[in-house]
CSV table of C-alpha atoms and ligand atoms in Angstrom, one decimal:
chain,number,residue,atom,x,y,z
A,29,MET,CA,-0.8,2.2,-13.0
A,30,LEU,CA,-2.8,0.5,-10.3
A,31,PRO,CA,-2.9,-3.3,-10.3
A,32,LEU,CA,-5.9,-4.9,-11.6
A,33,TRP,CA,-7.3,-6.1,-8.3
A,34,THR,CA,-8.1,-2.5,-7.2
A,35,GLY,CA,-10.4,-2.1,-10.2
A,36,ASN,CA,-13.4,-0.1,-9.3
A,37,GLU,CA,-16.5,-0.8,-11.0
A,38,ALA,CA,-19.0,1.9,-11.8
A,39,GLY,CA,-17.5,4.2,-9.0
A,40,ARG,CA,-18.3,1.6,-6.3
A,41,LEU,CA,-15.9,1.6,-3.4
A,42,VAL,CA,-13.7,-1.5,-3.5
A,43,ARG,CA,-13.8,-3.5,-0.2
A,44,ILE,CA,-10.5,-5.2,0.6
A,45,GLY,CA,-10.1,-7.8,3.2
A,46,ILE,CA,-6.5,-8.2,4.9
A,47,PHE,CA,-6.3,-11.4,6.5
A,48,GLY,CA,-2.7,-11.4,8.4
A,49,GLY,CA,-1.1,-14.5,9.8
A,50,THR,CA,2.0,-16.3,10.4
A,51,PHE,CA,0.7,-19.2,8.3
A,52,ASP,CA,3.2,-21.7,9.6
A,53,PRO,CA,1.8,-23.4,7.8
A,54,ILE,CA,-1.6,-22.2,6.1
A,55,HIS,CA,-4.5,-24.7,6.5
A,56,VAL,CA,-7.9,-25.1,5.5
A,57,GLY,CA,-9.3,-23.2,8.7
A,58,HIS,CA,-7.6,-20.1,7.4
A,59,LEU,CA,-8.9,-20.7,3.9
A,60,ALA,CA,-12.5,-21.4,4.8
A,61,ALA,CA,-12.4,-18.4,7.1
A,62,ALA,CA,-11.0,-16.3,4.4
A,63,VAL,CA,-13.5,-17.3,1.6
A,64,ASN,CA,-16.5,-17.1,4.1
A,65,ALA,CA,-15.4,-13.8,5.4
A,66,LYS,CA,-15.1,-12.4,1.8
A,67,ALA,CA,-18.8,-13.5,1.0
A,68,GLY,CA,-20.1,-12.4,4.4
A,69,ALA,CA,-18.7,-9.0,4.4
A,70,HIS,CA,-19.1,-8.6,0.7
A,71,LEU,CA,-15.3,-8.1,0.1
A,72,ASP,CA,-14.0,-7.8,-3.4
A,73,LYS,CA,-10.6,-9.5,-2.5
A,74,VAL,CA,-8.8,-10.9,0.5
A,75,LEU,CA,-5.1,-10.5,0.7
A,76,MET,CA,-3.4,-13.3,2.9
A,77,VAL,CA,-0.7,-11.3,4.3
A,78,VAL,CA,2.3,-13.4,5.4
A,79,ALA,CA,4.0,-11.9,8.4
A,80,ASN,CA,7.8,-11.3,7.9
A,81,ILE,CA,8.6,-11.6,11.6
A,82,PRO,CA,5.8,-12.2,13.7
A,83,TRP,CA,6.8,-10.2,16.7
A,84,GLN,CA,4.3,-12.1,19.1
A,85,LYS,CA,6.0,-15.5,18.2
A,86,GLU,CA,9.4,-14.3,18.1
A,87,GLY,CA,11.9,-16.3,20.4
A,88,LEU,CA,9.1,-18.6,21.4
A,89,ARG,CA,9.6,-21.1,18.7
A,90,LYS,CA,11.2,-21.7,15.4
A,91,VAL,CA,9.2,-20.0,12.7
A,92,GLN,CA,9.9,-21.4,9.1
A,93,PRO,CA,11.2,-18.8,6.7
A,94,ALA,CA,8.7,-16.2,5.5
A,95,SER,CA,9.6,-17.0,1.8
A,96,GLU,CA,8.6,-20.7,2.5
A,97,ARG,CA,5.5,-19.8,4.3
A,98,LEU,CA,4.7,-17.3,1.3
A,99,ALA,CA,5.2,-20.3,-1.0
A,100,LEU,CA,2.7,-22.3,0.9
A,101,VAL,CA,0.1,-19.7,0.8
A,102,GLU,CA,0.6,-19.0,-3.0
A,103,ALA,CA,0.1,-22.8,-3.6
A,104,ALA,CA,-2.9,-22.8,-1.2
A,105,VAL,CA,-4.8,-19.9,-3.0
A,106,SER,CA,-3.8,-20.9,-6.7
A,107,GLY,CA,-6.9,-21.0,-8.6
A,108,VAL,CA,-9.1,-19.7,-5.9
A,109,GLU,CA,-11.1,-16.6,-7.0
A,110,GLY,CA,-10.6,-13.5,-4.7
A,111,LEU,CA,-8.1,-14.7,-2.6
A,112,GLU,CA,-4.3,-13.6,-3.0
A,113,ALA,CA,-1.1,-14.2,-1.3
A,114,SER,CA,0.6,-11.0,-0.2
A,115,ASP,CA,4.2,-10.4,0.3
A,116,ILE,CA,3.9,-7.0,1.5
A,117,GLU,CA,5.3,-7.5,5.0
A,118,ILE,CA,8.1,-9.6,3.5
A,119,GLN,CA,9.1,-6.9,1.1
A,120,ARG,CA,9.1,-4.2,3.8
A,121,GLY,CA,11.2,-6.7,6.1
A,122,GLY,CA,11.8,-6.4,9.9
A,123,LYS,CA,9.0,-7.0,12.4
A,124,SER,CA,5.5,-7.1,11.0
A,125,TYR,CA,3.1,-4.6,12.3
A,126,THR,CA,-0.4,-4.6,10.8
A,127,ILE,CA,-0.6,-0.8,11.2
A,128,ASP,CA,2.3,-0.5,8.7
A,129,THR,CA,0.7,-2.9,6.3
A,130,VAL,CA,-2.7,-0.9,6.4
A,131,LEU,CA,-0.8,2.4,6.0
A,132,GLU,CA,0.9,1.1,3.0
A,133,ILE,CA,-2.3,-0.2,1.3
A,134,LYS,CA,-4.2,2.9,2.1
A,135,LYS,CA,-1.4,4.9,0.5
A,136,LEU,CA,-1.7,2.9,-2.6
A,137,PHE,CA,-5.4,2.9,-2.7
A,138,PRO,CA,-6.9,5.7,-0.8
A,139,ASP,CA,-10.4,5.4,-1.9
A,140,ASP,CA,-10.6,1.6,-1.0
A,141,ASP,CA,-12.4,0.2,2.2
A,142,LEU,CA,-10.1,-1.7,4.4
A,143,PHE,CA,-11.5,-4.6,6.3
A,144,LEU,CA,-9.1,-6.5,8.7
A,145,ILE,CA,-10.2,-10.2,9.2
A,146,ILE,CA,-9.3,-11.8,12.5
A,147,GLY,CA,-10.1,-14.9,14.3
A,148,ALA,CA,-11.9,-14.7,17.7
A,149,ASP,CA,-8.6,-15.6,19.6
A,150,VAL,CA,-6.8,-12.8,18.1
A,151,ALA,CA,-9.6,-10.2,19.1
A,152,TYR,CA,-8.1,-10.9,22.7
A,153,GLU,CA,-4.6,-9.4,21.6
A,154,LEU,CA,-5.7,-6.4,19.8
A,155,ASP,CA,-4.9,-4.2,22.9
A,156,THR,CA,-1.2,-5.2,22.6
A,157,TRP,CA,-0.8,-4.3,19.1
A,158,ASP,CA,1.3,-1.3,17.9
A,159,ARG,CA,-0.5,2.0,17.4
A,160,VAL,CA,-3.8,0.4,17.8
A,161,ASP,CA,-5.8,3.6,17.8
A,162,ASP,CA,-4.4,4.4,14.3
A,163,LEU,CA,-5.3,1.0,13.1
A,164,ALA,CA,-8.8,1.3,14.5
A,165,ASP,CA,-9.3,4.6,12.7
A,166,LEU,CA,-8.4,3.0,9.4
A,167,VAL,CA,-10.0,-0.6,9.2
A,168,THR,CA,-13.3,-2.4,10.0
A,169,LEU,CA,-12.7,-5.5,11.8
A,170,VAL,CA,-14.2,-8.7,10.5
A,171,ILE,CA,-14.2,-11.1,13.3
A,172,VAL,CA,-14.6,-14.8,12.5
A,173,ASN,CA,-15.4,-17.4,15.0
A,174,ARG,CA,-12.9,-20.0,15.8
A,175,PRO,CA,-13.4,-23.1,18.1
A,176,GLY,CA,-12.0,-22.6,21.4
A,177,SER,CA,-12.3,-18.8,21.5
A,178,VAL,CA,-15.4,-16.6,22.1
A,179,ARG,CA,-14.8,-13.3,20.9
A,180,PRO,CA,-14.6,-10.7,23.7
A,181,ASP,CA,-17.7,-8.8,24.4
A,182,ASN,CA,-15.8,-5.7,25.5
A,183,LEU,CA,-13.9,-4.7,22.3
A,184,GLY,CA,-14.4,-1.2,23.4
A,185,GLU,CA,-15.5,1.9,21.6
A,186,ARG,CA,-12.6,2.4,19.3
A,187,TRP,CA,-13.4,-0.3,16.8
A,188,ASN,CA,-15.8,-0.6,14.0
A,189,TYR,CA,-16.4,-4.3,13.7
A,190,LEU,CA,-18.7,-6.8,12.2
A,191,GLU,CA,-18.9,-10.7,12.8
A,192,VAL,CA,-19.0,-13.3,10.2
A,193,GLU,CA,-20.0,-16.8,10.8
A,194,VAL,CA,-17.6,-19.2,9.0
A,195,PRO,CA,-17.4,-23.1,9.3
A,196,SER,CA,-16.1,-24.2,12.6
A,197,LEU,CA,-13.0,-25.9,12.0
A,198,ASP,CA,-10.8,-26.8,14.7
A,199,ILE,CA,-7.5,-26.7,12.9
A,200,SER,CA,-4.5,-24.9,14.1
A,201,SER,CA,-1.0,-24.6,12.7
A,202,THR,CA,0.4,-25.5,15.9
A,203,ASP,CA,-1.4,-28.8,15.7
A,204,LEU,CA,-0.3,-29.5,12.0
A,205,ARG,CA,3.5,-28.7,13.1
A,206,ALA,CA,3.0,-31.4,15.7
A,207,ARG,CA,1.4,-33.7,13.3
A,208,ALA,CA,4.2,-33.2,10.7
A,209,ILE,CA,6.9,-34.0,13.3
A,210,GLU,CA,5.1,-37.2,14.5
A,211,GLY,CA,4.6,-38.3,11.1
A,212,ARG,CA,0.5,-38.1,11.3
A,213,PRO,CA,-1.5,-37.2,8.4
A,214,LEU,CA,-1.9,-33.7,7.1
A,215,ASP,CA,-4.0,-34.5,4.2
A,216,TYR,CA,-7.4,-32.7,4.1
A,217,LEU,CA,-6.2,-30.3,6.6
A,218,ILE,CA,-3.9,-28.5,4.3
A,219,PRO,CA,-4.6,-28.1,0.4
A,220,SER,CA,-2.7,-30.8,-1.4
A,221,ALA,CA,-0.6,-28.3,-3.4
A,222,ALA,CA,0.8,-26.9,-0.2
A,223,ILE,CA,1.5,-30.6,1.3
A,224,ARG,CA,3.4,-31.3,-2.0
A,225,TYR,CA,5.6,-28.2,-1.2
A,226,ILE,CA,6.0,-29.1,2.3
A,227,ARG,CA,7.2,-32.7,1.1
A,228,GLU,CA,9.3,-31.5,-1.6
A,229,HIS,CA,11.1,-28.7,0.5
A,230,ASN,CA,11.3,-31.0,3.6
A,231,LEU,CA,9.5,-28.5,5.8
A,232,TYR,CA,8.3,-29.2,9.3
A,233,GLY,CA,9.9,-32.7,9.4
A,234,PRO,CA,11.9,-33.8,12.6
A,235,ARG,CA,15.0,-32.2,11.4
A,236,GLU,CA,13.2,-29.0,11.1
A,237,THR,CA,12.2,-28.3,14.7
B,326,LIG,P1,-0.6,-21.0,15.6
B,326,LIG,O1,-1.3,-22.3,16.0
B,326,LIG,O2,0.8,-21.2,15.1
B,326,LIG,O3,-1.0,-19.8,16.3
B,326,LIG,P2,-2.9,-20.5,13.7
B,326,LIG,O4,-3.6,-21.7,13.2
B,326,LIG,O5,-3.5,-20.0,14.8
B,326,LIG,O6,-1.4,-20.9,14.1
B,326,LIG,P3,-2.1,-18.0,12.7
B,326,LIG,O7,-1.4,-17.8,11.5
B,326,LIG,O8,-1.6,-17.8,13.9
B,326,LIG,O9,-2.7,-19.7,12.6
B,326,LIG,O10,-3.6,-17.2,12.5
B,326,LIG,C1,-3.8,-16.3,11.4
B,326,LIG,C2,-5.3,-15.8,11.4
B,326,LIG,O11,-6.1,-16.9,11.2
B,326,LIG,C3,-5.6,-15.4,12.9
B,326,LIG,O12,-6.7,-14.4,12.7
B,326,LIG,C4,-6.5,-16.7,13.4
B,326,LIG,O13,-7.4,-16.3,14.5
B,326,LIG,C5,-7.2,-17.1,12.2
B,326,LIG,N1,-7.3,-18.6,12.3
B,326,LIG,C6,-6.5,-19.7,12.3
B,326,LIG,N2,-7.0,-20.7,12.4
B,326,LIG,C7,-8.4,-20.4,12.4
B,326,LIG,C8,-9.5,-21.2,12.2
B,326,LIG,N3,-9.3,-22.8,12.3
B,326,LIG,N4,-10.8,-20.8,12.2
B,326,LIG,C9,-10.8,-19.4,11.9
B,326,LIG,N5,-9.8,-18.6,12.0
B,326,LIG,C10,-8.7,-19.1,12.2
B,327,LIG,MG1,-2.5,-18.4,16.1
């Protein structure tokens, strides 16, 4: 039986947004981008897909365990209509390649339309992604603006894409990790339920670096 979230009303194609990230930690920049991409691209759902091993970041810095990052995303989206935390990459294990995630979702729901949400900064990295031509055949990109990055104007022929204007929030996980280490406030930059989880589980503190 199909999970409820693929419910197809009156034969209409279901439009699924896939928003991948390390989410180390998730912040309101991600969440505002997700809900506004959902509205702007008329998506039915946005799956917040937590990377198991983000191969781009591997070896560069310590990344919190995937289970903790997933718990933060779950806390952050709890009660928010249409946003779901997804552990699909954690279940698969190993390095997380978006193409594998998209193929898995496509196999489960072949009739659904898949949209891959990315910030303008990530649009520059697409050429380095694994099996990028296959990916381009399977998804429409939804590119959201992000302070500090102007999306490339030479995305190439291969992508179908649309752009969605989202609130410009100059927030990054990198800055939040620095804030946590230095004891500066996280409040209002991360949903309070996720901050509670960070405190209870002693994540991102000085001893965590
Ligand atoms: P880090 O600083 O560790 O790279 P990050 O804040 O960039 O963290 P990621 O998990 O790397 O967060 O990003 C996941 C996705 O969210 C990417 O597509 C990224 O472009 C997008 N994103 C992150 N922050 C914002 C923001 N403030 N506004 C719009 N998009 C964002
Ligand atoms: Mg990033």
